């Protein structure tokens, strides 16, 4: 019997229908890695001039900007979804409403290595990537027009990656996106009703149940959410209440590095290196120390395709039970 | 300069970022049609025993159920996301909430032809398919537990189709799905504020502007919505206000048949037979003659992939301007 489970934060429902995992497929679809053409990779050493001028970089020694020798490099996205130029303004077009797409769309190149995915880098290198995340959050949070910063990873072409060389993308945007508004207002409602942070509640419930818990260390819990949207959806949640990722301490950052590497390696090893996305959900900018909101990182393996039912209803069908 | 456009119905925003359409891709991904193995196709003549017993069929002459000779055939989905057996009940699991997945998940086989997509069928045959839609809506709307009926098509494996033989799927479900709730409450808010149906307003604005209008006939308008979620997203909207698809008259149904065939053929011919989904948005069950709600059919070509940004924010980036 299929079951509907309610997302405890957003209030939305998910269909858990394990019968559907038995479907025969007359089509096959696999992640396809195209020809590995490093000669045209804008993220490799020696090709720094192929990107727009860098925003920042970490490097071992003194180096001139936009030359090789860097360890992590941040550049503007050459094909941006948001642009820092221009003025933020809303306008009307007949019966409709619009606004200018002010923002910053940045690429964080994880390492000079063209092929090493995040889980294959050293913990020191991953720690540098997370340090860049924190540094860019803090730098961009001073821009008044920006209301939210979202950092994401697309792993594999079927997850939307258009370049092989592993990288994150940062979007600083002039609005709080719909999903975050929904999550945050859901968490606020939970706090009003129960007097507790819903993520703290979830962490303590799942640590007791140990059904959907995947891993833990001193500072973080890794779990599959009860109303998972896809097989093996995985969240990393800090054990202690903290609403803003960018306030993470160095020691928490190191703990996150370890657990992130472990869980991504687990996913790659046990699920055959599937495509996935991850995204960091922190507070909206200029909002700190929220009692009801708790930052976390969501990893979404792309093992199934969202089809007409999901797109036409926004009710997600998951073929496994988390 | 990218632009953000607000969906006039849901209030959600879409990013129109044409720069991003120039991205080079080191990966390629194409719709892949697997080996055309009719010998195992459960939807072809002679294989009627491969499906669960049929719910209904249209046929030229007298025939025994579950034999060949049918023109359109409706069967339960063998791997259902919802099941008509059991009792609708909500329950709690620790801190979480769930309910049983009661419903009907049906497959409407468009014709005996294994390869003919909807746009390649005769208008008479398409009219039969739409008649089946209406008939199943009316039959299932008597079941008290069902709150919404969604009919969808998945065309191509990249749009989620798992079997080649063209078919629609019908889902009768025990709740109004999130997207419909959002659309309907948005339309209700628009009606309160403007005293008019938002779809009627859009039809008259777009017919005047003729910028996003794709086609029209006496009864229907075809347009690309101002805040389209993907390149070439297309809606078919009745010119006259009617909230329930299932009340469609025979003559409107014939007009819909013609315009649907035309627009699907257009999409196939001009965009290289891309994968697409379509879905019919009608009123929730047991709600009729809503002033603020207007049924329509949405067609979503799957030309781009929803990546980490879209999944992590629910803010959609569209690389073309509708």
XYZ file of C-alpha atoms in Angstrom:
644
model
C 0.000 0.000 0.000
C 1.536 3.358 -0.954
C 1.861 5.892 1.826
C 1.843 9.685 1.875
C 4.259 11.335 4.270
C 4.146 14.965 5.233
C 7.305 17.035 5.216
C 7.446 18.185 8.827
C 8.969 21.526 7.837
C 7.145 22.658 4.689
C 3.898 20.790 5.327
C 4.025 19.380 1.794
C 3.321 15.725 1.105
C 5.425 13.052 -0.578
C 4.152 9.747 -1.976
C 6.163 6.695 -0.907
C 5.325 4.081 -3.550
C 7.797 1.219 -3.459
C 5.777 -0.803 -6.004
C 6.939 1.605 -8.676
C 10.577 0.673 -8.210
C 9.770 -2.635 -9.939
C 8.782 -0.962 -13.227
C 10.424 -2.381 -16.317
C 11.988 0.290 -18.481
C 11.971 0.082 -22.231
C 14.325 3.046 -22.174
C 17.677 3.215 -20.511
C 19.338 6.382 -19.333
C 22.742 6.632 -17.723
C 24.903 9.516 -16.681
C 27.189 10.104 -19.630
C 30.518 11.672 -19.193
C 31.533 13.220 -22.502
C 35.024 13.231 -23.957
C 37.421 14.432 -21.285
C 38.773 17.445 -23.101
C 41.061 19.283 -20.707
C 42.501 21.406 -23.490
C 39.358 23.515 -23.427
C 38.637 23.399 -19.692
C 38.449 26.950 -18.335
C 38.992 25.679 -14.781
C 42.374 23.979 -15.311
C 45.829 25.473 -14.606
C 47.079 27.646 -17.418
C 43.576 28.497 -18.646
C 42.863 31.254 -16.125
C 42.347 33.744 -18.956
C 39.356 31.708 -20.196
C 37.285 32.839 -17.188
C 36.354 36.397 -16.232
C 38.943 37.922 -13.826
C 38.987 36.086 -10.507
C 37.138 37.328 -7.438
C 39.466 35.594 -4.988
C 41.716 32.570 -4.672
C 43.552 30.625 -2.014
C 47.102 29.692 -2.876
C 50.168 28.337 -1.111
C 52.495 31.143 -2.047
C 52.429 34.632 -3.462
C 51.046 34.575 -6.944
C 49.695 37.064 -9.454
C 45.890 36.937 -9.858
C 44.666 34.887 -12.823
C 47.742 32.725 -13.061
C 48.156 29.121 -11.985
C 49.391 28.035 -8.550
C 46.014 28.480 -6.804
C 44.339 25.891 -4.585
C 40.750 27.111 -4.761
C 39.670 29.810 -7.191
C 36.487 31.907 -7.367
C 35.414 33.542 -10.630
C 32.234 35.147 -11.917
C 30.092 32.749 -13.920
C 30.683 33.592 -17.579
C 27.023 32.884 -18.391
C 25.356 34.376 -15.350
C 21.786 33.895 -14.193
C 22.182 37.090 -12.137
C 24.389 40.092 -12.793
C 25.936 42.530 -10.307
C 25.619 45.410 -12.763
C 22.574 47.614 -12.978
C 20.041 48.778 -10.471
C 17.491 46.736 -8.578
C 14.058 47.861 -9.646
C 10.610 46.396 -9.959
C 8.474 47.217 -12.964
C 5.180 46.398 -14.587
C 4.512 45.058 -18.050
C 0.810 45.271 -18.804
C -0.898 43.026 -16.281
C 2.393 41.423 -15.205
C 5.151 42.231 -12.717
C 8.918 41.851 -13.057
C 12.219 43.016 -11.580
C 15.796 43.318 -12.724
C 17.958 40.266 -12.118
C 20.587 41.878 -9.885
C 22.906 39.483 -8.123
C 26.201 37.683 -8.111
C 26.664 34.320 -9.799
C 30.055 32.858 -8.928
C 31.937 29.646 -9.619
C 34.061 28.100 -6.879
C 36.613 25.777 -8.492
C 37.251 23.050 -5.934
C 40.866 22.320 -6.887
C 43.135 22.366 -9.927
C 42.341 18.678 -10.484
C 40.091 18.248 -13.523
C 38.703 14.898 -12.430
C 38.766 14.713 -8.626
C 35.276 14.979 -7.236
C 34.729 16.501 -3.834
C 34.851 13.155 -2.005
C 38.219 12.352 -3.586
C 39.955 15.511 -2.397
C 41.952 15.602 0.837
C 40.142 16.832 3.936
C 42.477 19.842 3.899
C 41.373 20.731 0.385
C 37.656 20.282 1.216
C 38.203 22.464 4.276
C 39.542 25.177 1.978
C 36.440 24.925 -0.214
C 34.197 25.343 2.847
C 36.339 28.263 3.995
C 35.710 29.917 0.646
C 31.971 29.345 1.095
C 32.121 31.130 4.456
C 34.303 33.952 3.166
C 32.065 34.664 0.156
C 28.919 34.587 2.334
C 30.438 37.129 4.676
C 31.687 39.361 1.839
C 28.427 39.353 -0.132
C 26.201 39.772 2.899
C 27.228 43.442 3.004
C 25.466 44.151 -0.308
C 22.132 45.694 0.555
C 20.293 44.500 -2.577
C 21.038 40.843 -1.889
C 18.487 38.967 0.191
C 19.693 35.385 -0.066
C 22.851 33.456 -0.879
C 22.531 29.908 -2.174
C 25.559 27.666 -2.723
C 25.022 24.512 -4.758
C 26.910 21.669 -6.418
C 25.776 19.914 -9.590
C 27.536 16.572 -9.926
C 27.207 14.890 -13.321
C 25.456 16.034 -16.479
C 22.153 14.475 -15.465
C 22.238 16.721 -12.406
C 22.745 19.770 -14.598
C 26.542 20.078 -14.598
C 27.715 21.514 -17.904
C 31.462 21.325 -17.182
C 33.287 18.268 -15.835
C 35.903 20.041 -13.698
C 34.352 19.898 -10.197
C 33.045 23.218 -8.904
C 30.384 24.809 -6.736
C 28.188 27.715 -7.734
C 27.166 30.605 -5.538
C 24.084 32.708 -6.254
C 23.514 35.970 -4.369
C 19.994 37.050 -5.304
C 17.608 39.953 -4.671
C 14.860 37.854 -3.058
C 14.335 34.950 -0.705
C 13.547 32.005 -2.997
C 10.213 30.267 -2.712
C 11.519 27.017 -1.223
C 13.376 28.864 1.523
C 10.344 31.027 2.279
C 8.278 27.860 2.565
C 10.822 26.064 4.745
C 11.401 29.025 7.006
C 7.746 29.858 7.499
C 7.056 26.154 8.135
C 9.811 26.080 10.763
C 8.407 29.257 12.290
C 4.948 27.721 12.516
C 6.424 24.613 14.149
C 8.218 26.785 16.681
C 5.027 28.676 17.507
C 3.136 25.421 18.013
C 5.785 23.379 19.841
C 8.166 25.960 21.297
C 11.093 24.086 19.738
C 13.208 24.221 16.592
C 11.903 21.561 14.205
C 15.420 20.584 13.088
C 16.566 20.123 16.695
C 13.483 17.950 17.244
C 14.200 15.926 14.149
C 17.842 15.395 15.118
C 16.922 14.120 18.553
C 14.071 11.910 17.264
C 16.205 10.356 14.520
C 19.143 9.766 16.868
C 16.786 7.837 19.125
C 15.051 5.885 16.338
C 18.213 5.100 14.350
C 16.136 4.066 11.328
C 16.967 6.893 8.961
C 20.311 7.889 10.512
C 23.213 7.417 8.158
C 26.183 8.762 10.132
C 27.135 11.139 12.896
C 30.091 12.719 14.570
C 30.433 15.083 17.549
C 28.896 18.005 15.751
C 26.738 16.704 12.882
C 24.052 14.164 12.108
C 23.472 12.706 8.650
C 19.989 11.379 7.978
C 17.483 10.494 5.309
C 14.451 12.704 5.890
C 11.169 10.911 6.700
C 9.432 12.490 3.692
C 12.418 12.153 1.308
C 11.858 13.465 -2.186
C 14.100 10.902 -3.851
C 15.791 7.610 -3.041
C 18.743 8.275 -0.702
C 18.039 11.959 -0.182
C 20.418 12.886 2.631
C 20.671 15.870 4.974
C 23.618 16.969 7.073
C 22.373 18.854 10.135
C 24.469 20.449 12.901
C 23.629 18.968 16.303
C 23.762 22.359 17.971
C 21.280 25.011 17.025
C 22.785 27.583 14.669
C 20.749 29.425 12.061
C 23.564 30.816 9.876
C 26.103 28.642 8.100
C 28.447 31.612 7.723
C 28.939 31.783 11.496
C 30.397 28.278 11.548
C 33.492 27.951 13.754
C 36.727 26.518 12.425
C 36.316 23.369 14.462
C 32.746 22.824 13.259
C 33.934 23.441 9.740
C 36.520 20.691 10.124
C 33.868 18.345 11.488
C 31.657 19.185 8.509
C 34.538 18.533 6.108
C 34.984 15.027 7.437
C 31.355 14.076 7.419
C 30.731 15.606 3.979
C 33.631 13.697 2.443
C 32.402 10.496 4.071
C 28.831 10.773 2.936
C 29.691 11.778 -0.634
C 32.102 8.859 -0.831
C 29.392 6.560 0.503
C 26.985 7.752 -2.160
C 29.582 7.392 -4.924
C 30.707 3.932 -3.787
C 27.367 2.399 -2.935
C 25.156 3.889 -5.627
C 27.614 3.721 -8.531
C 28.662 7.392 -8.626
C 25.205 8.734 -9.383
C 24.505 12.297 -10.431
C 23.520 14.451 -7.456
C 22.932 18.017 -6.356
C 23.621 19.494 -2.991
C 22.605 22.844 -1.618
C 23.238 24.727 1.563
C 20.166 26.161 3.287
C 21.115 28.967 5.630
C 19.180 32.014 6.892
C 18.214 34.866 4.605
C 20.774 37.670 4.710
C 20.462 40.243 7.455
C 18.648 37.697 9.661
C 20.737 36.190 12.430
C 20.232 33.971 15.429
C 16.776 32.785 14.442
C 15.386 30.463 17.110
C 13.193 28.574 14.650
C 15.652 28.146 11.773
C 18.633 25.803 11.626
C 21.069 25.704 8.716
C 21.686 22.391 6.982
C 22.988 20.862 3.780
C 20.719 18.766 1.529
C 22.085 16.164 -0.895
C 19.706 14.967 -3.609
C 20.864 11.978 -5.697
C 19.291 12.159 -9.152
C 18.344 8.519 -9.528
C 14.872 9.078 -10.918
C 13.342 11.614 -13.278
C 10.678 14.083 -12.221
C 7.953 13.409 -14.738
C 4.572 14.896 -15.589
C 2.961 13.930 -12.310
C 5.636 15.636 -10.212
C 5.864 18.700 -12.454
C 2.114 19.039 -12.819
C 1.332 18.589 -9.128
C 4.507 19.332 -7.150
C 3.653 16.181 -5.247
C 6.773 14.035 -5.408
C 6.669 10.244 -5.824
C 9.556 8.438 -4.121
C 10.004 4.747 -4.929
C 11.931 3.870 -1.773
C 11.069 4.089 1.906
C 13.597 6.203 3.808
C 20.671 41.958 -17.939
C 18.732 39.021 -16.499
C 15.154 39.689 -15.494
C 12.885 38.179 -12.879
C 9.262 37.710 -13.872
C 6.488 36.960 -11.463
C 4.006 34.215 -12.217
C 0.743 36.153 -12.199
C -1.155 33.184 -10.767
C 1.100 31.627 -8.126
C 3.071 34.771 -7.256
C 6.321 32.836 -7.664
C 9.250 34.292 -9.586
C 11.159 32.975 -12.593
C 14.611 34.132 -13.718
C 14.857 34.926 -17.434
C 18.597 34.676 -18.159
C 19.245 34.457 -21.895
C 23.036 34.724 -21.395
C 23.002 31.208 -20.031
C 21.784 29.755 -23.313
C 25.283 30.412 -24.704
C 26.966 28.022 -22.254
C 29.302 25.488 -23.807
C 28.580 21.971 -22.639
C 31.317 19.458 -22.098
C 28.542 16.925 -21.686
C 25.899 16.090 -24.204
C 22.546 14.580 -23.400
C 19.917 13.559 -25.903
C 16.628 11.773 -25.648
C 17.437 8.141 -26.270
C 14.895 5.805 -27.621
C 15.905 2.286 -26.679
C 15.515 -0.797 -28.826
C 11.966 -0.903 -30.134
C 10.930 -4.184 -28.621
C 7.250 -4.667 -29.373
C 7.360 -8.307 -28.398
C 7.316 -7.269 -24.745
C 5.075 -4.226 -25.031
C 2.087 -4.632 -22.696
C 0.139 -1.973 -24.618
C 0.162 -3.652 -28.055
C -2.597 -5.827 -29.560
C -2.414 -9.413 -28.407
C -0.673 -8.534 -25.142
C -3.786 -7.506 -23.224
C -3.083 -10.167 -20.603
C 0.172 -8.415 -19.712
C -1.753 -5.580 -18.040
C -4.150 -5.829 -15.111
C -7.779 -6.342 -16.312
C -9.017 -3.304 -18.228
C -11.153 -0.595 -16.671
C -12.775 0.409 -19.939
C -12.095 0.531 -23.656
C -13.529 2.086 -26.773
C -13.808 -0.226 -29.737
C -15.460 -0.266 -33.112
C -17.404 -3.448 -32.632
C -18.458 -5.828 -29.916
C -15.438 -7.381 -28.332
C -14.612 -9.341 -25.210
C -12.735 -7.322 -22.566
C -8.979 -7.795 -22.576
C -8.760 -8.890 -26.165
C -7.533 -6.913 -29.153
C -9.779 -4.831 -31.401
C -9.919 -1.798 -29.081
C -9.244 1.793 -30.121
C -8.410 3.296 -26.727
C -7.884 1.156 -23.657
C -7.732 2.061 -19.961
C -5.999 -0.229 -17.480
C -4.766 0.107 -13.900
C -1.090 0.984 -13.695
C 0.721 -2.240 -12.843
C 3.172 -0.340 -10.624
C 0.841 2.125 -8.991
C 1.747 5.245 -7.057
C -1.751 5.113 -5.505
C -3.952 2.109 -4.850
C -7.761 1.906 -4.706
C -7.622 -0.795 -2.043
C -7.569 -0.044 1.650
C -9.002 2.726 3.749
C -8.096 6.400 3.768
C -6.626 7.209 7.145
C -4.171 9.655 8.608
C -1.690 8.504 11.220
C 1.248 9.667 13.255
C 4.719 8.216 13.448
C 6.620 9.818 16.305
C 6.860 13.489 15.477
C 5.739 12.937 11.871
C 2.437 12.701 10.044
C 1.386 10.381 7.224
C -1.662 8.981 5.439
C -2.487 5.927 3.361
C -1.960 6.335 -0.367
C -5.515 5.658 -1.508
C -6.252 6.478 -5.119
C -6.513 5.276 -8.658
C -3.531 5.207 -10.993
C -4.624 4.411 -14.527
C -2.990 4.142 -17.934
C -4.846 5.404 -20.989
C -3.352 3.742 -24.075
C -3.787 6.260 -26.889
C -4.135 3.744 -29.733
C -2.943 0.275 -30.719
C -0.049 1.889 -32.599
C 3.229 1.294 -30.758
C 5.006 4.266 -32.304
C 2.435 6.933 -33.191
C 2.705 9.849 -30.832
C -0.352 11.906 -30.053
C 0.318 14.473 -32.788
C 0.544 11.721 -35.397
C -2.849 10.197 -34.640
C -5.968 11.211 -36.580
C -8.148 13.925 -35.038
C -10.835 11.252 -34.591
C -8.464 9.133 -32.545
C -7.299 12.091 -30.415
C -10.942 12.982 -29.854
C -11.480 9.469 -28.491
C -8.567 9.909 -26.087
C -10.049 13.178 -24.803
C -13.440 11.491 -24.493
C -11.830 8.878 -22.292
C -10.298 11.642 -20.147
C -13.774 13.128 -19.650
C -15.408 9.792 -18.991
C -12.850 8.754 -16.378
C -13.045 12.149 -14.639
C -16.796 11.815 -14.374
C -16.649 8.201 -13.179
C -13.968 8.778 -10.548
C -15.442 12.006 -9.251
C -18.093 9.969 -7.478
C -15.510 8.422 -5.127
C -15.684 10.374 -1.901
C -12.060 9.792 -0.861
C -10.669 11.322 -4.032
C -9.978 15.054 -3.939
C -8.155 15.639 -7.202
C -7.717 14.002 -10.595
C -4.574 14.766 -12.574
C -4.070 13.516 -16.136
C -0.571 13.724 -17.559
C 1.528 12.632 -20.525
C 5.236 11.835 -20.358
C 6.754 11.934 -23.838
C 10.253 10.488 -24.142
C 12.478 8.846 -21.543
C 14.027 12.160 -20.472
C 10.518 13.310 -19.572
C 10.026 10.226 -17.407
C 8.321 7.848 -19.851
C 9.315 4.285 -19.066
C 7.415 2.633 -21.930
C 7.556 3.737 -25.563
C 3.966 2.923 -26.569
C 2.223 6.322 -26.238
C -0.115 6.633 -23.278
C -1.508 9.056 -20.719
C -1.667 8.464 -16.998
C -4.490 9.383 -14.696
C -4.011 9.855 -10.953
C -7.037 10.154 -8.657
C -5.608 11.149 -5.282
C -6.818 11.806 -1.732
C -5.613 15.416 -1.549
C -5.309 18.553 -3.641
C -1.651 18.656 -4.696
C 0.532 21.538 -3.622
C 0.898 23.140 -7.055
C -2.853 23.178 -7.588
C -3.458 24.599 -4.140
C -0.947 27.342 -4.923
C -2.441 28.078 -8.356
C -5.996 28.058 -7.135
C -5.369 30.228 -4.095
C -3.348 32.615 -6.296
C -6.227 32.810 -8.762
C -8.625 33.388 -5.884
C -6.486 36.236 -4.562
C -6.375 37.777 -8.048
C -10.156 37.552 -8.279
C -10.580 39.236 -4.903
C -8.250 42.064 -5.918
C -9.368 42.597 -9.516
C -12.856 41.136 -9.675
C -11.838 39.079 -12.711
C -10.570 35.593 -13.518
C -6.797 35.822 -13.996
C -6.854 33.358 -16.899
C -9.555 35.361 -18.706
C -7.420 38.478 -18.171
C -4.335 36.746 -19.499
C -6.168 35.465 -22.572
C -7.436 38.928 -23.449
C -4.079 40.633 -22.750
C -2.103 38.109 -24.804
C -4.573 38.219 -27.697
C -4.052 41.981 -27.826
C -0.265 41.884 -27.440
C 0.327 38.960 -29.809
C 3.880 38.541 -28.510
C 3.527 35.235 -26.699
C 0.507 33.917 -28.626
C 1.272 30.761 -30.532
C -2.090 29.800 -32.052
C -5.809 30.170 -31.590
C -9.112 28.919 -32.867
C -12.725 29.796 -32.036
C -12.595 28.268 -28.594
C -8.949 28.098 -27.456
C -5.823 30.220 -27.198
C -2.314 28.769 -27.149
C 0.337 30.927 -25.508
C 3.731 30.927 -23.863
C 3.234 32.214 -20.334
C 5.047 35.467 -19.443
C 6.911 33.764 -16.573
C 7.579 30.488 -18.437
C 9.463 27.853 -16.491
C 11.252 26.446 -19.520
C 11.957 27.368 -23.134
C 8.756 26.952 -25.163
C 6.486 26.205 -22.223
C 3.010 26.348 -23.762
C -0.483 26.586 -22.324
C -3.788 25.837 -24.003
C -6.556 27.903 -22.411
C -10.270 27.917 -23.280
C -11.444 31.382 -24.356
C -14.654 31.056 -22.421
C -14.573 30.764 -18.666
C -15.052 27.201 -17.498
C -13.506 25.836 -14.320
C -13.944 22.091 -14.903
C -12.440 20.249 -17.862
C -14.854 17.387 -17.369
C -17.800 19.616 -18.310
C -16.334 20.240 -21.765
C -18.922 20.070 -24.553
C -18.451 17.810 -27.547
C -17.834 20.767 -29.825
C -15.243 22.283 -27.484
C -13.624 18.890 -27.223
C -13.309 18.741 -31.005
C -11.804 22.225 -31.034
C -9.325 21.145 -28.353
C -8.416 18.045 -30.360
C -7.440 20.137 -33.355
C -5.412 22.687 -31.475
C -3.672 20.050 -29.336
C -2.630 18.051 -32.380
C -1.372 21.217 -34.057
C 0.691 22.455 -31.146
C 2.230 19.059 -30.385
C 3.144 18.682 -34.056
C 4.656 22.158 -34.007
C 6.771 21.267 -30.999
C 7.888 17.961 -32.542
C 8.694 19.511 -35.934
C 10.350 22.720 -34.813
C 12.227 21.556 -31.741
C 13.381 18.154 -33.012
C 10.843 15.954 -31.207
C 11.950 16.938 -27.720
C 10.849 15.150 -24.560
C 7.876 16.902 -22.959
C 5.247 16.544 -20.280
C 1.737 17.841 -20.385
C -0.811 18.018 -17.614
C -4.403 19.058 -17.331
C -5.210 21.475 -14.526
C -8.901 21.390 -13.686
C -10.806 22.137 -10.465
C -10.522 19.949 -7.408
C -13.280 17.354 -7.275
C -16.608 18.357 -5.780
C -15.913 22.013 -6.687
C -17.777 23.303 -9.672
C -18.361 26.594 -11.444
C -15.578 28.451 -9.673
C -15.502 32.091 -10.819
C -11.787 32.449 -10.123
C -10.519 29.200 -11.586
C -10.212 28.297 -15.279
C -9.102 24.876 -16.495
C -6.169 24.690 -18.899
C -3.557 22.333 -20.260
C 0.164 22.993 -19.708
C 2.873 21.581 -22.005
C 6.429 21.617 -20.666
C 9.201 20.718 -23.142
C 12.132 19.178 -21.269
C 14.940 20.994 -23.055
C 16.957 21.872 -19.976
C 17.709 20.103 -16.712
C 16.589 21.374 -13.346
C 19.837 21.549 -11.447
C 20.911 22.356 -7.894
C 19.835 25.960 -8.057
C 16.280 25.118 -9.134
C 15.937 22.175 -6.760
C 17.483 24.014 -3.841
C 15.489 27.215 -4.294
C 12.417 26.380 -6.362
C 13.285 29.502 -8.306
C 13.417 28.435 -11.938
C 15.998 29.760 -14.419
C 14.720 29.971 -17.997
C 17.300 30.676 -20.718
C 14.844 32.071 -23.247
C 12.475 35.027 -23.185
C 8.899 33.964 -23.863
